[in-house]
mmCIF file with all atom_site columns, C-alpha atoms in Angstrom:
data_model
loop_
_atom_site.group_PDB
_atom_site.id
_atom_site.type_symbol
_atom_site.label_atom_id
_atom_site.label_alt_id
_atom_site.label_comp_id
_atom_site.label_asym_id
_atom_site.label_entity_id
_atom_site.label_seq_id
_atom_site.pdbx_PDB_ins_code
_atom_site.Cartn_x
_atom_site.Cartn_y
_atom_site.Cartn_z
_atom_site.occupancy
_atom_site.B_iso_or_equiv
_atom_site.pdbx_formal_charge
_atom_site.auth_seq_id
_atom_site.auth_comp_id
_atom_site.auth_asym_id
_atom_site.auth_atom_id
_atom_site.pdbx_PDB_model_num
ATOM 1   C CA . UNK V 1 1   ? -20.157 -0.691  8.047   1.00 62.00 ? 1   UNK V CA 1
ATOM 2   C CA . UNK V 1 2   ? -16.305 -2.194  8.095   1.00 81.00 ? 2   UNK V CA 1
ATOM 3   C CA . UNK V 1 3   ? -14.030 -1.895  10.034  1.00 94.00 ? 3   UNK V CA 1
ATOM 4   C CA . UNK V 1 4   ? -11.166 0.001   7.797   1.00 97.00 ? 4   UNK V CA 1
ATOM 5   C CA . UNK V 1 5   ? -7.529  -0.170  8.544   1.00 98.00 ? 5   UNK V CA 1
ATOM 6   C CA . UNK V 1 6   ? -5.367  2.252   5.890   1.00 98.00 ? 6   UNK V CA 1
ATOM 7   C CA . UNK V 1 7   ? -1.150  1.957   5.514   1.00 98.00 ? 7   UNK V CA 1
ATOM 8   C CA . UNK V 1 8   ? 0.010   4.249   3.707   1.00 97.00 ? 8   UNK V CA 1
ATOM 9   C CA . UNK V 1 9   ? 3.900   4.266   2.922   1.00 96.00 ? 9   UNK V CA 1
ATOM 10  C CA . UNK V 1 10  ? 6.615   4.152   0.490   1.00 94.00 ? 10  UNK V CA 1
ATOM 11  C CA . UNK V 1 11  ? 7.891   0.939   -1.229  1.00 88.00 ? 11  UNK V CA 1
ATOM 12  C CA . UNK V 1 12  ? 9.641   -1.176  0.844   1.00 90.00 ? 12  UNK V CA 1
ATOM 13  C CA . UNK V 1 13  ? 8.289   0.201   4.071   1.00 94.00 ? 13  UNK V CA 1
ATOM 14  C CA . UNK V 1 14  ? 7.191   -2.965  6.209   1.00 94.00 ? 14  UNK V CA 1
ATOM 15  C CA . UNK V 1 15  ? 2.900   -2.049  5.501   1.00 95.00 ? 15  UNK V CA 1
ATOM 16  C CA . UNK V 1 16  ? 2.568   -4.979  3.279   1.00 93.00 ? 16  UNK V CA 1
ATOM 17  C CA . UNK V 1 17  ? 3.859   -7.319  6.145   1.00 95.00 ? 17  UNK V CA 1
ATOM 18  C CA . UNK V 1 18  ? 2.317   -5.074  9.082   1.00 97.00 ? 18  UNK V CA 1
ATOM 19  C CA . UNK V 1 19  ? -0.825  -5.071  6.580   1.00 97.00 ? 19  UNK V CA 1
ATOM 20  C CA . UNK V 1 20  ? -1.207  -8.693  6.483   1.00 97.00 ? 20  UNK V CA 1
ATOM 21  C CA . UNK V 1 21  ? -0.114  -9.644  9.871   1.00 97.00 ? 21  UNK V CA 1
ATOM 22  C CA . UNK V 1 22  ? -3.237  -7.124  11.609  1.00 97.00 ? 22  UNK V CA 1
ATOM 23  C CA . UNK V 1 23  ? -5.355  -8.443  8.793   1.00 97.00 ? 23  UNK V CA 1
ATOM 24  C CA . UNK V 1 24  ? -5.433  -12.314 10.077  1.00 97.00 ? 24  UNK V CA 1
ATOM 25  C CA . UNK V 1 25  ? -4.152  -10.765 13.321  1.00 97.00 ? 25  UNK V CA 1
ATOM 26  C CA . UNK V 1 26  ? -8.323  -9.563  14.043  1.00 96.00 ? 26  UNK V CA 1
ATOM 27  C CA . UNK V 1 27  ? -10.158 -11.173 11.199  1.00 96.00 ? 27  UNK V CA 1
ATOM 28  C CA . UNK V 1 28  ? -10.155 -8.652  8.620   1.00 96.00 ? 28  UNK V CA 1
ATOM 29  C CA . UNK V 1 29  ? -9.312  -8.881  4.679   1.00 93.00 ? 29  UNK V CA 1
ATOM 30  C CA . UNK V 1 30  ? -6.597  -7.527  3.526   1.00 94.00 ? 30  UNK V CA 1
ATOM 31  C CA . UNK V 1 31  ? -5.807  -5.782  0.330   1.00 93.00 ? 31  UNK V CA 1
ATOM 32  C CA . UNK V 1 32  ? -3.210  -4.770  -0.866  1.00 90.00 ? 32  UNK V CA 1
ATOM 33  C CA . UNK V 1 33  ? -4.328  -1.736  -4.091  1.00 89.00 ? 33  UNK V CA 1
ATOM 34  C CA . UNK V 1 34  ? -0.055  -1.550  -5.063  1.00 85.00 ? 34  UNK V CA 1
ATOM 35  C CA . UNK V 1 35  ? -0.365  -5.130  -6.708  1.00 91.00 ? 35  UNK V CA 1
ATOM 36  C CA . UNK V 1 36  ? -3.900  -3.309  -8.479  1.00 94.00 ? 36  UNK V CA 1
ATOM 37  C CA . UNK V 1 37  ? -1.813  -1.102  -10.005 1.00 92.00 ? 37  UNK V CA 1
ATOM 38  C CA . UNK V 1 38  ? 1.202   -3.764  -10.991 1.00 94.00 ? 38  UNK V CA 1
ATOM 39  C CA . UNK V 1 39  ? -2.097  -5.328  -12.570 1.00 95.00 ? 39  UNK V CA 1
ATOM 40  C CA . UNK V 1 40  ? -2.356  -2.749  -13.973 1.00 95.00 ? 40  UNK V CA 1
ATOM 41  C CA . UNK V 1 41  ? 1.561   -1.782  -15.601 1.00 94.00 ? 41  UNK V CA 1
ATOM 42  C CA . UNK V 1 42  ? 1.378   -5.663  -15.697 1.00 93.00 ? 42  UNK V CA 1
ATOM 43  C CA . UNK V 1 43  ? -1.527  -6.066  -18.148 1.00 93.00 ? 43  UNK V CA 1
ATOM 44  C CA . UNK V 1 44  ? 0.591   -3.844  -20.760 1.00 90.00 ? 44  UNK V CA 1
ATOM 45  C CA . UNK V 1 45  ? -1.923  -2.258  -23.737 1.00 93.00 ? 45  UNK V CA 1
ATOM 46  C CA . UNK V 1 46  ? -3.843  1.383   -22.506 1.00 96.00 ? 46  UNK V CA 1
ATOM 47  C CA . UNK V 1 47  ? -3.852  0.759   -18.707 1.00 96.00 ? 47  UNK V CA 1
ATOM 48  C CA . UNK V 1 48  ? -6.915  2.570   -18.459 1.00 95.00 ? 48  UNK V CA 1
ATOM 49  C CA . UNK V 1 49  ? -9.035  -0.100  -20.079 1.00 95.00 ? 49  UNK V CA 1
ATOM 50  C CA . UNK V 1 50  ? -6.555  -3.075  -18.236 1.00 94.00 ? 50  UNK V CA 1
ATOM 51  C CA . UNK V 1 51  ? -8.275  -0.665  -15.526 1.00 94.00 ? 51  UNK V CA 1
ATOM 52  C CA . UNK V 1 52  ? -11.942 -0.476  -15.985 1.00 92.00 ? 52  UNK V CA 1
ATOM 53  C CA . UNK V 1 53  ? -11.297 -4.627  -17.261 1.00 90.00 ? 53  UNK V CA 1
ATOM 54  C CA . UNK V 1 54  ? -9.222  -5.983  -14.131 1.00 88.00 ? 54  UNK V CA 1
ATOM 55  C CA . UNK V 1 55  ? -10.588 -9.079  -12.667 1.00 84.00 ? 55  UNK V CA 1
ATOM 56  C CA . UNK V 1 56  ? -9.215  -11.015 -9.555  1.00 77.00 ? 56  UNK V CA 1
ATOM 57  C CA . UNK V 1 57  ? -7.213  -13.473 -11.297 1.00 85.00 ? 57  UNK V CA 1
ATOM 58  C CA . UNK V 1 58  ? -5.261  -11.022 -12.641 1.00 91.00 ? 58  UNK V CA 1
ATOM 59  C CA . UNK V 1 59  ? -4.124  -9.749  -8.876  1.00 88.00 ? 59  UNK V CA 1
ATOM 60  C CA . UNK V 1 60  ? -2.642  -13.544 -8.928  1.00 89.00 ? 60  UNK V CA 1
ATOM 61  C CA . UNK V 1 61  ? -0.522  -13.382 -11.939 1.00 91.00 ? 61  UNK V CA 1
ATOM 62  C CA . UNK V 1 62  ? 3.072   -14.517 -10.104 1.00 90.00 ? 62  UNK V CA 1
ATOM 63  C CA . UNK V 1 63  ? 5.458   -11.892 -11.989 1.00 90.00 ? 63  UNK V CA 1
ATOM 64  C CA . UNK V 1 64  ? 3.740   -8.477  -9.824  1.00 93.00 ? 64  UNK V CA 1
ATOM 65  C CA . UNK V 1 65  ? 6.329   -8.504  -7.365  1.00 84.00 ? 65  UNK V CA 1
ATOM 66  C CA . UNK V 1 66  ? 8.830   -7.976  -9.559  1.00 85.00 ? 66  UNK V CA 1
ATOM 67  C CA . UNK V 1 67  ? 11.186  -4.282  -9.947  1.00 81.00 ? 67  UNK V CA 1
ATOM 68  C CA . UNK V 1 68  ? 9.334   -3.939  -13.300 1.00 87.00 ? 68  UNK V CA 1
ATOM 69  C CA . UNK V 1 69  ? 6.202   -3.791  -12.114 1.00 89.00 ? 69  UNK V CA 1
ATOM 70  C CA . UNK V 1 70  ? 6.505   -1.460  -9.389  1.00 86.00 ? 70  UNK V CA 1
ATOM 71  C CA . UNK V 1 71  ? 7.886   1.164   -11.399 1.00 87.00 ? 71  UNK V CA 1
ATOM 72  C CA . UNK V 1 72  ? 5.151   -0.134  -14.350 1.00 91.00 ? 72  UNK V CA 1
ATOM 73  C CA . UNK V 1 73  ? 2.262   0.462   -11.391 1.00 90.00 ? 73  UNK V CA 1
ATOM 74  C CA . UNK V 1 74  ? 4.571   3.818   -10.325 1.00 86.00 ? 74  UNK V CA 1
ATOM 75  C CA . UNK V 1 75  ? 3.905   5.137   -13.537 1.00 90.00 ? 75  UNK V CA 1
ATOM 76  C CA . UNK V 1 76  ? 0.119   3.886   -14.759 1.00 93.00 ? 76  UNK V CA 1
ATOM 77  C CA . UNK V 1 77  ? -0.816  5.084   -11.248 1.00 87.00 ? 77  UNK V CA 1
ATOM 78  C CA . UNK V 1 78  ? -0.051  8.401   -12.267 1.00 87.00 ? 78  UNK V CA 1
ATOM 79  C CA . UNK V 1 79  ? -2.666  8.489   -14.142 1.00 92.00 ? 79  UNK V CA 1
ATOM 80  C CA . UNK V 1 80  ? -6.389  10.172  -13.233 1.00 90.00 ? 80  UNK V CA 1
ATOM 81  C CA . UNK V 1 81  ? -8.520  7.732   -15.004 1.00 93.00 ? 81  UNK V CA 1
ATOM 82  C CA . UNK V 1 82  ? -6.329  4.987   -13.396 1.00 93.00 ? 82  UNK V CA 1
ATOM 83  C CA . UNK V 1 83  ? -6.901  5.351   -10.219 1.00 88.00 ? 83  UNK V CA 1
ATOM 84  C CA . UNK V 1 84  ? -9.985  7.037   -10.296 1.00 90.00 ? 84  UNK V CA 1
ATOM 85  C CA . UNK V 1 85  ? -11.199 2.956   -12.262 1.00 91.00 ? 85  UNK V CA 1
ATOM 86  C CA . UNK V 1 86  ? -9.751  1.751   -9.513  1.00 93.00 ? 86  UNK V CA 1
ATOM 87  C CA . UNK V 1 87  ? -11.098 4.007   -6.158  1.00 91.00 ? 87  UNK V CA 1
ATOM 88  C CA . UNK V 1 88  ? -14.669 2.075   -7.061  1.00 83.00 ? 88  UNK V CA 1
ATOM 89  C CA . UNK V 1 89  ? -12.891 -1.156  -6.221  1.00 83.00 ? 89  UNK V CA 1
ATOM 90  C CA . UNK V 1 90  ? -11.131 -0.180  -3.160  1.00 91.00 ? 90  UNK V CA 1
ATOM 91  C CA . UNK V 1 91  ? -14.078 1.360   -1.502  1.00 91.00 ? 91  UNK V CA 1
ATOM 92  C CA . UNK V 1 92  ? -15.883 -0.995  -1.550  1.00 85.00 ? 92  UNK V CA 1
ATOM 93  C CA . UNK V 1 93  ? -13.835 -4.042  -0.536  1.00 88.00 ? 93  UNK V CA 1
ATOM 94  C CA . UNK V 1 94  ? -12.709 -1.403  2.545   1.00 92.00 ? 94  UNK V CA 1
ATOM 95  C CA . UNK V 1 95  ? -16.703 -0.854  3.775   1.00 89.00 ? 95  UNK V CA 1
ATOM 96  C CA . UNK V 1 96  ? -17.715 -5.121  3.213   1.00 88.00 ? 96  UNK V CA 1
ATOM 97  C CA . UNK V 1 97  ? -18.316 -6.394  6.776   1.00 90.00 ? 97  UNK V CA 1
ATOM 98  C CA . UNK V 1 98  ? -16.406 -7.703  9.102   1.00 91.00 ? 98  UNK V CA 1
ATOM 99  C CA . UNK V 1 99  ? -13.785 -4.666  7.717   1.00 93.00 ? 99  UNK V CA 1
ATOM 100 C CA . UNK V 1 100 ? -10.536 -5.032  6.496   1.00 96.00 ? 100 UNK V CA 1
ATOM 101 C CA . UNK V 1 101 ? -6.446  -2.999  5.757   1.00 97.00 ? 101 UNK V CA 1
ATOM 102 C CA . UNK V 1 102 ? -5.515  -1.798  2.880   1.00 97.00 ? 102 UNK V CA 1
ATOM 103 C CA . UNK V 1 103 ? -1.940  -0.814  2.532   1.00 96.00 ? 103 UNK V CA 1
ATOM 104 C CA . UNK V 1 104 ? -1.095  1.449   -0.538  1.00 92.00 ? 104 UNK V CA 1
ATOM 105 C CA . UNK V 1 105 ? -0.410  5.313   -1.467  1.00 90.00 ? 105 UNK V CA 1
ATOM 106 C CA . UNK V 1 106 ? -3.378  7.708   -0.770  1.00 91.00 ? 106 UNK V CA 1
ATOM 107 C CA . UNK V 1 107 ? -5.913  5.626   1.120   1.00 95.00 ? 107 UNK V CA 1
ATOM 108 C CA . UNK V 1 108 ? -5.505  7.190   4.928   1.00 96.00 ? 108 UNK V CA 1
ATOM 109 C CA . UNK V 1 109 ? -5.471  10.331  2.096   1.00 95.00 ? 109 UNK V CA 1
ATOM 110 C CA . UNK V 1 110 ? -8.056  9.474   -0.524  1.00 93.00 ? 110 UNK V CA 1
ATOM 111 C CA . UNK V 1 111 ? -9.865  5.889   -0.810  1.00 94.00 ? 111 UNK V CA 1
ATOM 112 C CA . UNK V 1 112 ? -10.394 5.743   3.120   1.00 96.00 ? 112 UNK V CA 1
ATOM 113 C CA . UNK V 1 113 ? -10.073 9.388   4.982   1.00 96.00 ? 113 UNK V CA 1
ATOM 114 C CA . UNK V 1 114 ? -12.884 8.401   7.390   1.00 95.00 ? 114 UNK V CA 1
ATOM 115 C CA . UNK V 1 115 ? -11.340 4.622   7.831   1.00 96.00 ? 115 UNK V CA 1
ATOM 116 C CA . UNK V 1 116 ? -11.123 4.038   11.794  1.00 96.00 ? 116 UNK V CA 1
ATOM 117 C CA . UNK V 1 117 ? -6.755  3.584   11.460  1.00 98.00 ? 117 UNK V CA 1
ATOM 118 C CA . UNK V 1 118 ? -4.764  5.601   9.499   1.00 98.00 ? 118 UNK V CA 1
ATOM 119 C CA . UNK V 1 119 ? -1.462  4.044   9.980   1.00 98.00 ? 119 UNK V CA 1
ATOM 120 C CA . UNK V 1 120 ? 2.025   5.460   7.485   1.00 98.00 ? 120 UNK V CA 1
ATOM 121 C CA . UNK V 1 121 ? 4.847   3.175   7.890   1.00 98.00 ? 121 UNK V CA 1
ATOM 122 C CA . UNK V 1 122 ? 7.612   5.066   5.842   1.00 97.00 ? 122 UNK V CA 1
ATOM 123 C CA . UNK V 1 123 ? 12.416  4.284   6.539   1.00 97.00 ? 123 UNK V CA 1
ATOM 124 C CA . UNK V 1 124 ? 14.977  5.854   4.974   1.00 97.00 ? 124 UNK V CA 1
ATOM 125 C CA . UNK V 1 125 ? 15.382  5.180   1.374   1.00 97.00 ? 125 UNK V CA 1
ATOM 126 C CA . UNK V 1 126 ? 19.415  3.701   2.384   1.00 97.00 ? 126 UNK V CA 1
ATOM 127 C CA . UNK V 1 127 ? 17.211  1.366   4.402   1.00 97.00 ? 127 UNK V CA 1
ATOM 128 C CA . UNK V 1 128 ? 13.836  0.770   2.477   1.00 96.00 ? 128 UNK V CA 1
ATOM 129 C CA . UNK V 1 129 ? 16.179  -0.232  -1.274  1.00 96.00 ? 129 UNK V CA 1
ATOM 130 C CA . UNK V 1 130 ? 18.480  -2.218  1.175   1.00 96.00 ? 130 UNK V CA 1
ATOM 131 C CA . UNK V 1 131 ? 15.915  -4.680  2.386   1.00 93.00 ? 131 UNK V CA 1
ATOM 132 C CA . UNK V 1 132 ? 14.079  -4.688  -1.405  1.00 91.00 ? 132 UNK V CA 1
ATOM 133 C CA . UNK V 1 133 ? 17.925  -5.953  -2.819  1.00 93.00 ? 133 UNK V CA 1
ATOM 134 C CA . UNK V 1 134 ? 17.995  -8.322  0.570   1.00 93.00 ? 134 UNK V CA 1
ATOM 135 C CA . UNK V 1 135 ? 14.565  -9.249  -1.604  1.00 87.00 ? 135 UNK V CA 1
ATOM 136 C CA . UNK V 1 136 ? 14.593  -8.817  -4.733  1.00 85.00 ? 136 UNK V CA 1
ATOM 137 C CA . UNK V 1 137 ? 19.513  -9.625  -5.853  1.00 90.00 ? 137 UNK V CA 1
ATOM 138 C CA . UNK V 1 138 ? 20.508  -7.082  -8.143  1.00 91.00 ? 138 UNK V CA 1
ATOM 139 C CA . UNK V 1 139 ? 23.230  -3.800  -8.177  1.00 95.00 ? 139 UNK V CA 1
ATOM 140 C CA . UNK V 1 140 ? 22.444  -2.469  -4.230  1.00 95.00 ? 140 UNK V CA 1
ATOM 141 C CA . UNK V 1 141 ? 23.489  1.342   -5.562  1.00 96.00 ? 141 UNK V CA 1
ATOM 142 C CA . UNK V 1 142 ? 21.085  0.928   -8.854  1.00 95.00 ? 142 UNK V CA 1
ATOM 143 C CA . UNK V 1 143 ? 18.368  -0.114  -6.543  1.00 94.00 ? 143 UNK V CA 1
ATOM 144 C CA . UNK V 1 144 ? 18.882  2.490   -4.457  1.00 96.00 ? 144 UNK V CA 1
ATOM 145 C CA . UNK V 1 145 ? 17.963  5.230   -7.209  1.00 95.00 ? 145 UNK V CA 1
ATOM 146 C CA . UNK V 1 146 ? 15.415  3.877   -8.236  1.00 92.00 ? 146 UNK V CA 1
ATOM 147 C CA . UNK V 1 147 ? 13.462  3.850   -5.382  1.00 93.00 ? 147 UNK V CA 1
ATOM 148 C CA . UNK V 1 148 ? 14.390  7.766   -5.643  1.00 95.00 ? 148 UNK V CA 1
ATOM 149 C CA . UNK V 1 149 ? 12.809  8.014   -8.197  1.00 93.00 ? 149 UNK V CA 1
ATOM 150 C CA . UNK V 1 150 ? 9.517   5.827   -7.421  1.00 89.00 ? 150 UNK V CA 1
ATOM 151 C CA . UNK V 1 151 ? 9.610   8.142   -3.578  1.00 93.00 ? 151 UNK V CA 1
ATOM 152 C CA . UNK V 1 152 ? 10.268  11.091  -6.290  1.00 92.00 ? 152 UNK V CA 1
ATOM 153 C CA . UNK V 1 153 ? 7.140   10.238  -8.854  1.00 89.00 ? 153 UNK V CA 1
ATOM 154 C CA . UNK V 1 154 ? 4.793   8.301   -5.769  1.00 89.00 ? 154 UNK V CA 1
ATOM 155 C CA . UNK V 1 155 ? 5.094   12.034  -3.701  1.00 92.00 ? 155 UNK V CA 1
ATOM 156 C CA . UNK V 1 156 ? 5.479   14.908  -6.596  1.00 91.00 ? 156 UNK V CA 1
ATOM 157 C CA . UNK V 1 157 ? 2.020   13.023  -8.814  1.00 85.00 ? 157 UNK V CA 1
ATOM 158 C CA . UNK V 1 158 ? -0.193  16.232  -9.092  1.00 83.00 ? 158 UNK V CA 1
ATOM 159 C CA . UNK V 1 159 ? -3.471  13.400  -8.688  1.00 80.00 ? 159 UNK V CA 1
ATOM 160 C CA . UNK V 1 160 ? -3.687  11.841  -4.684  1.00 83.00 ? 160 UNK V CA 1
ATOM 161 C CA . UNK V 1 161 ? 0.498   12.658  -3.810  1.00 88.00 ? 161 UNK V CA 1
ATOM 162 C CA . UNK V 1 162 ? 2.135   9.570   -1.419  1.00 91.00 ? 162 UNK V CA 1
ATOM 163 C CA . UNK V 1 163 ? 1.228   12.023  1.457   1.00 94.00 ? 163 UNK V CA 1
ATOM 164 C CA . UNK V 1 164 ? 0.837   11.036  5.300   1.00 96.00 ? 164 UNK V CA 1
ATOM 165 C CA . UNK V 1 165 ? -2.902  11.641  6.573   1.00 96.00 ? 165 UNK V CA 1
ATOM 166 C CA . UNK V 1 166 ? -2.728  14.495  8.567   1.00 96.00 ? 166 UNK V CA 1
ATOM 167 C CA . UNK V 1 167 ? -4.429  12.324  11.209  1.00 97.00 ? 167 UNK V CA 1
ATOM 168 C CA . UNK V 1 168 ? -2.132  8.756   10.380  1.00 98.00 ? 168 UNK V CA 1
ATOM 169 C CA . UNK V 1 169 ? 0.342   7.574   12.995  1.00 98.00 ? 169 UNK V CA 1
ATOM 170 C CA . UNK V 1 170 ? 3.787   8.379   11.296  1.00 98.00 ? 170 UNK V CA 1
ATOM 171 C CA . UNK V 1 171 ? 5.469   4.204   12.398  1.00 98.00 ? 171 UNK V CA 1
ATOM 172 C CA . UNK V 1 172 ? 8.970   4.552   11.499  1.00 97.00 ? 172 UNK V CA 1
ATOM 173 C CA . UNK V 1 173 ? 10.793  1.315   10.594  1.00 97.00 ? 173 UNK V CA 1
ATOM 174 C CA . UNK V 1 174 ? 14.292  1.866   9.952   1.00 97.00 ? 174 UNK V CA 1
ATOM 175 C CA . UNK V 1 175 ? 16.105  0.960   13.586  1.00 96.00 ? 175 UNK V CA 1
ATOM 176 C CA . UNK V 1 176 ? 12.894  -1.392  13.945  1.00 95.00 ? 176 UNK V CA 1
ATOM 177 C CA . UNK V 1 177 ? 12.439  -5.343  13.299  1.00 93.00 ? 177 UNK V CA 1
ATOM 178 C CA . UNK V 1 178 ? 9.898   -6.403  12.518  1.00 91.00 ? 178 UNK V CA 1
ATOM 179 C CA . UNK V 1 179 ? 8.723   -7.232  14.827  1.00 95.00 ? 179 UNK V CA 1
ATOM 180 C CA . UNK V 1 180 ? 8.079   -4.484  16.407  1.00 97.00 ? 180 UNK V CA 1
ATOM 181 C CA . UNK V 1 181 ? 6.374   -2.713  13.953  1.00 96.00 ? 181 UNK V CA 1
ATOM 182 C CA . UNK V 1 182 ? 3.708   -4.951  13.892  1.00 97.00 ? 182 UNK V CA 1
ATOM 183 C CA . UNK V 1 183 ? 3.151   -4.928  17.920  1.00 97.00 ? 183 UNK V CA 1
ATOM 184 C CA . UNK V 1 184 ? 3.674   -1.038  17.937  1.00 97.00 ? 184 UNK V CA 1
ATOM 185 C CA . UNK V 1 185 ? 0.706   -0.957  14.945  1.00 98.00 ? 185 UNK V CA 1
ATOM 186 C CA . UNK V 1 186 ? -1.292  -3.462  16.612  1.00 98.00 ? 186 UNK V CA 1
ATOM 187 C CA . UNK V 1 187 ? -1.586  -0.826  19.722  1.00 98.00 ? 187 UNK V CA 1
ATOM 188 C CA . UNK V 1 188 ? -3.221  1.225   17.622  1.00 98.00 ? 188 UNK V CA 1
ATOM 189 C CA . UNK V 1 189 ? -4.937  -0.575  16.136  1.00 98.00 ? 189 UNK V CA 1
ATOM 190 C CA . UNK V 1 190 ? -6.624  -2.303  18.851  1.00 97.00 ? 190 UNK V CA 1
ATOM 191 C CA . UNK V 1 191 ? -6.881  0.929   21.100  1.00 96.00 ? 191 UNK V CA 1
ATOM 192 C CA . UNK V 1 192 ? -8.803  1.909   18.052  1.00 96.00 ? 192 UNK V CA 1
ATOM 193 C CA . UNK V 1 193 ? -10.852 -1.571  18.193  1.00 94.00 ? 193 UNK V CA 1
ATOM 194 C CA . UNK V 1 194 ? -11.886 -0.620  22.045  1.00 93.00 ? 194 UNK V CA 1
ATOM 195 C CA . UNK V 1 195 ? -12.563 3.270   21.083  1.00 91.00 ? 195 UNK V CA 1
ATOM 196 C CA . UNK V 1 196 ? -15.184 1.663   18.725  1.00 87.00 ? 196 UNK V CA 1
ATOM 197 C CA . UNK V 1 197 ? -16.462 -1.694  20.628  1.00 82.00 ? 197 UNK V CA 1
ATOM 198 C CA . UNK V 1 198 ? -17.479 0.966   23.575  1.00 71.00 ? 198 UNK V CA 1
ATOM 199 C CA . UNK V 1 199 ? -18.863 3.515   21.852  1.00 57.00 ? 199 UNK V CA 1
#
């Protein structure tokens, strides 16, 4: 069984950057689970059929990082049948050797509740909207409204709402540089790997 790091949190909190760095640093595979939902949303048509037929190449589309794809992802992620179709894919990925870092919104609570490390990466809506605006441009007030709308949908959905696992380590990146946030996360992972090695 591989060593699993579950990283959850809202959009633009920095969890993807942290996940990629941690995976590279510790020799683990990385899965941005949001891409699964973005791909299902971007494929259009029946979301359940799209989720069941999802192929690895669908995750390499160049439009998956757009704001529109993010909004579509949030909508299809609220459909229980879509979530169910993608859960097994994620769990299999997590447990293959040598282990994996998965980032998303319900990794520590639903997908991998037995993960060796659970991190919840967050930041204020204003900070996250500013980061997203720097990345994508447009009207910053509109980006903030969309971030808040997405948070409300992700946190309010009946099936697997966005929330920290009870045993997750909280990392608030509002006043942190990305380097500081990565080092904080790496310290937690390193300690867990040491425990696993001595257990």
